[in-house]
Amino acid sequence: MATAAFTPWILGLTGGIGSGKSAAAERFVELGVHLVDADQAARWVVEPGRPALASIVERFGPGVLQADGQLDRAALRQLIFADPAQRKWLEQLLHPLIGREIFSYLAKAQSPYAVYVSPLLIESGQYQKTQRVLVIDAPQELQIARTLARDNTSAEQVQAILQAQLAREERLRHADDVVVNDGDLAALHEQIDRLHHFYLTLKGGQP
């Protein structure tokens, strides 16, 4: 069969803060599955030499650049944080570019399916471009404990992030598959491995 005719189906992977989404994503990579991360794609589109970065500098001035020509994210965040109109302009510039970057990269997959990881998979509506949705879920107390152990942040900040994220019930409503990550890493890997073998039997993401 010619490889040109081969199109992998796309699994959307999401989960709330501290759910273990990144650990699950790493396991898929270890299993040889082609994966793209929304946060990575957001970094690619604003690399030096890319048109998006030139547009940002043109609008906000050279103060948003570091000495090495990379985008100074903290400086840009400060500029848009206080100005909803500027934030909207930036989102309208970047979101379509990020989407194109993600899906052109996923289309190059050599594995039978590819994984698209995004914390905002449901909120952004991008789950509609995937054939199946996997949610990594964890009890809220565990999400908070993990995030506090990992990030230099306060319990109040973690609570604020949880409040701002999509309600757990809403995320689960969109799920085709759910992994409850309330054990250790070995238990998580075991669940991902089992799903991986199941996914390899699917055509187009559906049984």
mmCIF file of C-alpha atoms in Angstrom:
data_model
loop_
_atom_site.group_PDB
_atom_site.id
_atom_site.type_symbol
_atom_site.label_atom_id
_atom_site.label_comp_id
_atom_site.label_asym_id
_atom_site.label_seq_id
_atom_site.Cartn_x
_atom_site.Cartn_y
_atom_site.Cartn_z
ATOM 1 C CA MET A 1 0.000 0.000 0.000
ATOM 2 C CA ALA A 2 1.352 3.453 -0.849
ATOM 3 C CA THR A 3 2.141 5.498 2.229
ATOM 4 C CA ALA A 4 0.477 8.548 0.627
ATOM 5 C CA ALA A 5 -2.902 6.859 1.086
ATOM 6 C CA PHE A 6 -2.255 6.275 4.776
ATOM 7 C CA THR A 7 -4.050 8.708 7.068
ATOM 8 C CA PRO A 8 -3.802 8.195 10.813
ATOM 9 C CA TRP A 9 -6.860 8.899 12.904
ATOM 10 C CA ILE A 10 -6.465 11.479 15.669
ATOM 11 C CA LEU A 11 -6.923 10.897 19.388
ATOM 12 C CA GLY A 12 -7.519 14.044 21.436
ATOM 13 C CA LEU A 13 -5.936 13.811 24.898
ATOM 14 C CA THR A 14 -6.945 16.197 27.666
ATOM 15 C CA GLY A 15 -7.329 16.502 31.414
ATOM 16 C CA GLY A 16 -7.404 19.095 34.163
ATOM 17 C CA ILE A 17 -4.353 20.511 35.931
ATOM 18 C CA GLY A 18 -2.472 17.853 37.913
ATOM 19 C CA SER A 19 -4.424 14.991 36.317
ATOM 20 C CA GLY A 20 -1.316 13.351 34.831
ATOM 21 C CA LYS A 21 -1.977 14.379 31.226
ATOM 22 C CA SER A 22 1.748 14.914 30.500
ATOM 23 C CA ALA A 23 2.735 11.544 31.987
ATOM 24 C CA ALA A 24 0.069 9.864 29.847
ATOM 25 C CA ALA A 25 1.336 11.717 26.754
ATOM 26 C CA GLU A 26 4.911 10.585 27.455
ATOM 27 C CA ARG A 27 3.736 6.971 27.626
ATOM 28 C CA PHE A 28 2.122 7.212 24.175
ATOM 29 C CA VAL A 29 5.444 8.526 22.805
ATOM 30 C CA GLU A 30 7.300 5.609 24.440
ATOM 31 C CA LEU A 31 4.851 3.275 22.667
ATOM 32 C CA GLY A 32 5.846 4.816 19.327
ATOM 33 C CA VAL A 33 2.758 6.949 18.795
ATOM 34 C CA HIS A 34 3.163 10.251 16.922
ATOM 35 C CA LEU A 35 2.171 13.056 19.279
ATOM 36 C CA VAL A 36 1.857 16.829 19.142
ATOM 37 C CA ASP A 37 1.333 19.095 22.119
ATOM 38 C CA ALA A 38 -0.743 22.290 21.757
ATOM 39 C CA ASP A 39 1.672 24.182 24.035
ATOM 40 C CA GLN A 40 4.615 23.134 21.830
ATOM 41 C CA ALA A 41 2.799 24.242 18.699
ATOM 42 C CA ALA A 42 2.088 27.618 20.328
ATOM 43 C CA ARG A 43 5.859 28.015 20.773
ATOM 44 C CA TRP A 44 6.685 26.948 17.200
ATOM 45 C CA VAL A 45 4.500 29.576 15.540
ATOM 46 C CA VAL A 46 6.285 32.472 17.276
ATOM 47 C CA GLU A 47 9.861 31.326 16.696
ATOM 48 C CA PRO A 48 12.269 33.891 15.163
ATOM 49 C CA GLY A 49 11.784 34.097 11.402
ATOM 50 C CA ARG A 50 8.138 33.036 11.536
ATOM 51 C CA PRO A 51 5.564 35.552 10.189
ATOM 52 C CA ALA A 52 3.557 35.554 13.445
ATOM 53 C CA LEU A 53 6.496 36.933 15.413
ATOM 54 C CA ALA A 54 7.006 39.732 12.875
ATOM 55 C CA SER A 55 3.305 40.682 13.187
ATOM 56 C CA ILE A 56 3.537 40.738 17.004
ATOM 57 C CA VAL A 57 6.637 42.991 16.940
ATOM 58 C CA GLU A 58 4.990 45.267 14.386
ATOM 59 C CA ARG A 59 1.986 45.728 16.691
ATOM 60 C CA PHE A 60 3.626 45.842 20.136
ATOM 61 C CA GLY A 61 7.131 47.096 19.335
ATOM 62 C CA PRO A 62 10.605 45.573 19.895
ATOM 63 C CA GLY A 63 10.048 45.545 23.693
ATOM 64 C CA VAL A 64 8.392 42.131 23.317
ATOM 65 C CA LEU A 65 11.664 40.591 22.122
ATOM 66 C CA GLN A 66 14.487 39.189 24.216
ATOM 67 C CA ALA A 67 18.096 40.078 23.344
ATOM 68 C CA ASP A 68 18.430 36.840 21.304
ATOM 69 C CA GLY A 69 15.392 37.670 19.147
ATOM 70 C CA GLN A 70 13.062 35.204 20.890
ATOM 71 C CA LEU A 71 9.622 36.320 22.022
ATOM 72 C CA ASP A 72 9.596 37.663 25.592
ATOM 73 C CA ARG A 73 6.407 35.951 26.737
ATOM 74 C CA ALA A 74 6.319 37.690 30.116
ATOM 75 C CA ALA A 75 6.520 41.145 28.484
ATOM 76 C CA LEU A 76 3.794 40.247 25.978
ATOM 77 C CA ARG A 77 1.595 38.792 28.731
ATOM 78 C CA GLN A 78 1.803 42.074 30.663
ATOM 79 C CA LEU A 79 0.779 44.063 27.583
ATOM 80 C CA ILE A 80 -2.250 41.935 26.757
ATOM 81 C CA PHE A 81 -3.317 41.096 30.312
ATOM 82 C CA ALA A 82 -4.716 44.569 30.943
ATOM 83 C CA ASP A 83 -6.207 45.000 27.457
ATOM 84 C CA PRO A 84 -8.912 42.576 26.254
ATOM 85 C CA ALA A 85 -8.842 44.084 22.723
ATOM 86 C CA GLN A 86 -5.112 43.368 22.362
ATOM 87 C CA ARG A 87 -5.579 39.864 23.738
ATOM 88 C CA LYS A 88 -8.356 39.238 21.207
ATOM 89 C CA TRP A 89 -6.118 40.485 18.379
ATOM 90 C CA LEU A 90 -3.345 38.128 19.475
ATOM 91 C CA GLU A 91 -5.708 35.148 19.749
ATOM 92 C CA GLN A 92 -7.131 35.841 16.274
ATOM 93 C CA LEU A 93 -3.588 35.941 14.874
ATOM 94 C CA LEU A 94 -2.243 32.863 16.634
ATOM 95 C CA HIS A 95 -5.102 30.378 16.988
ATOM 96 C CA PRO A 96 -5.573 29.639 13.255
ATOM 97 C CA LEU A 97 -1.776 29.374 12.800
ATOM 98 C CA ILE A 98 -1.435 27.033 15.779
ATOM 99 C CA GLY A 99 -4.312 24.905 14.466
ATOM 100 C CA ARG A 100 -2.707 24.618 11.012
ATOM 101 C CA GLU A 101 0.669 23.750 12.541
ATOM 102 C CA ILE A 102 -0.857 21.039 14.729
ATOM 103 C CA PHE A 103 -2.915 19.323 12.067
ATOM 104 C CA SER A 104 -0.236 19.441 9.356
ATOM 105 C CA TYR A 105 2.171 17.823 11.844
ATOM 106 C CA LEU A 106 -0.386 15.178 12.872
ATOM 107 C CA ALA A 107 -1.029 14.323 9.219
ATOM 108 C CA LYS A 108 2.638 13.287 8.855
ATOM 109 C CA ALA A 109 2.260 10.522 11.444
ATOM 110 C CA GLN A 110 3.621 7.103 10.560
ATOM 111 C CA SER A 111 1.734 5.426 13.426
ATOM 112 C CA PRO A 112 -1.825 4.076 12.871
ATOM 113 C CA TYR A 113 -3.159 6.871 15.056
ATOM 114 C CA ALA A 114 -1.727 10.152 16.339
ATOM 115 C CA VAL A 115 -2.271 11.944 19.646
ATOM 116 C CA TYR A 116 -3.092 15.630 20.012
ATOM 117 C CA VAL A 117 -2.586 16.851 23.592
ATOM 118 C CA SER A 118 -4.349 20.020 24.697
ATOM 119 C CA PRO A 119 -5.523 21.257 28.102
ATOM 120 C CA LEU A 120 -8.207 23.238 26.221
ATOM 121 C CA LEU A 121 -9.233 20.496 23.787
ATOM 122 C CA ILE A 122 -12.924 20.773 24.704
ATOM 123 C CA GLU A 123 -13.087 24.542 25.390
ATOM 124 C CA SER A 124 -11.381 25.447 22.086
ATOM 125 C CA GLY A 125 -13.727 23.205 20.089
ATOM 126 C CA GLN A 126 -10.720 21.390 18.611
ATOM 127 C CA TYR A 127 -12.034 18.063 19.880
ATOM 128 C CA GLN A 128 -14.326 18.259 16.833
ATOM 129 C CA LYS A 129 -11.270 17.716 14.616
ATOM 130 C CA THR A 130 -10.348 14.514 16.457
ATOM 131 C CA GLN A 131 -11.943 11.116 15.973
ATOM 132 C CA ARG A 132 -11.841 10.119 19.625
ATOM 133 C CA VAL A 133 -11.324 11.849 22.993
ATOM 134 C CA LEU A 134 -9.376 10.426 25.939
ATOM 135 C CA VAL A 135 -9.725 12.235 29.272
ATOM 136 C CA ILE A 136 -7.197 11.712 32.048
ATOM 137 C CA ASP A 137 -9.157 12.196 35.245
ATOM 138 C CA ALA A 138 -8.178 12.396 38.914
ATOM 139 C CA PRO A 139 -9.932 13.283 42.167
ATOM 140 C CA GLN A 140 -9.703 17.022 42.832
ATOM 141 C CA GLU A 141 -7.737 16.647 46.106
ATOM 142 C CA LEU A 142 -5.116 14.660 44.177
ATOM 143 C CA GLN A 143 -4.987 17.256 41.376
ATOM 144 C CA ILE A 144 -4.276 19.952 43.968
ATOM 145 C CA ALA A 145 -1.637 17.889 45.819
ATOM 146 C CA ARG A 146 0.194 17.000 42.577
ATOM 147 C CA THR A 147 0.184 20.581 41.302
ATOM 148 C CA LEU A 148 1.479 21.929 44.619
ATOM 149 C CA ALA A 149 4.275 19.333 44.599
ATOM 150 C CA ARG A 150 5.216 20.156 40.999
ATOM 151 C CA ASP A 151 4.804 23.935 40.729
ATOM 152 C CA ASN A 152 5.952 26.742 42.950
ATOM 153 C CA THR A 153 2.414 27.909 43.615
ATOM 154 C CA SER A 154 -0.153 28.292 46.392
ATOM 155 C CA ALA A 155 -3.271 26.253 47.111
ATOM 156 C CA GLU A 156 -5.335 29.386 46.321
ATOM 157 C CA GLN A 157 -3.745 29.703 42.870
ATOM 158 C CA VAL A 158 -4.394 26.036 42.114
ATOM 159 C CA GLN A 159 -8.028 26.464 43.200
ATOM 160 C CA ALA A 160 -8.321 29.510 40.898
ATOM 161 C CA ILE A 161 -6.956 27.477 37.965
ATOM 162 C CA LEU A 162 -9.396 24.651 38.715
ATOM 163 C CA GLN A 163 -12.267 27.165 38.820
ATOM 164 C CA ALA A 164 -11.197 28.639 35.476
ATOM 165 C CA GLN A 165 -10.888 25.255 33.781
ATOM 166 C CA LEU A 166 -13.813 23.387 32.328
ATOM 167 C CA ALA A 167 -15.913 21.576 34.931
ATOM 168 C CA ARG A 168 -14.820 17.967 35.331
ATOM 169 C CA GLU A 169 -18.321 16.678 34.499
ATOM 170 C CA GLU A 170 -18.339 18.652 31.246
ATOM 171 C CA ARG A 171 -14.937 17.278 30.229
ATOM 172 C CA LEU A 172 -16.042 13.716 31.003
ATOM 173 C CA ARG A 173 -19.225 14.230 28.970
ATOM 174 C CA HIS A 174 -17.080 14.606 25.835
ATOM 175 C CA ALA A 175 -14.889 11.574 26.591
ATOM 176 C CA ASP A 176 -14.911 8.368 24.565
ATOM 177 C CA ASP A 177 -12.385 6.893 27.003
ATOM 178 C CA VAL A 178 -11.468 7.837 30.580
ATOM 179 C CA VAL A 179 -8.333 6.919 32.520
ATOM 180 C CA VAL A 180 -8.667 7.501 36.260
ATOM 181 C CA ASN A 181 -5.145 8.364 37.346
ATOM 182 C CA ASP A 182 -5.354 7.956 41.118
ATOM 183 C CA GLY A 183 -2.503 5.466 41.537
ATOM 184 C CA ASP A 184 1.210 5.407 40.737
ATOM 185 C CA LEU A 185 2.972 5.788 37.382
ATOM 186 C CA ALA A 186 3.012 2.020 36.769
ATOM 187 C CA ALA A 187 -0.788 1.902 37.149
ATOM 188 C CA LEU A 188 -1.152 4.805 34.697
ATOM 189 C CA HIS A 189 1.172 3.106 32.175
ATOM 190 C CA GLU A 190 -0.803 -0.120 32.456
ATOM 191 C CA GLN A 191 -4.052 1.692 31.576
ATOM 192 C CA ILE A 192 -2.436 3.564 28.661
ATOM 193 C CA ASP A 193 -0.865 0.352 27.330
ATOM 194 C CA ARG A 194 -4.237 -1.375 27.411
ATOM 195 C CA LEU A 195 -5.880 1.501 25.541
ATOM 196 C CA HIS A 196 -3.019 1.589 23.018
ATOM 197 C CA HIS A 197 -3.608 -2.055 22.084
ATOM 198 C CA PHE A 198 -7.320 -1.310 21.737
ATOM 199 C CA TYR A 199 -6.615 1.777 19.591
ATOM 200 C CA LEU A 200 -4.479 -0.287 17.225
ATOM 201 C CA THR A 201 -7.563 -2.351 16.404
ATOM 202 C CA LEU A 202 -9.650 0.688 15.469
ATOM 203 C CA LYS A 203 -10.221 2.107 12.021
ATOM 204 C CA GLY A 204 -10.809 5.838 12.055
ATOM 205 C CA GLY A 205 -10.987 5.898 15.836
ATOM 206 C CA GLN A 206 -14.220 3.911 16.126
ATOM 207 C CA PRO A 207 -14.778 0.185 16.847
#
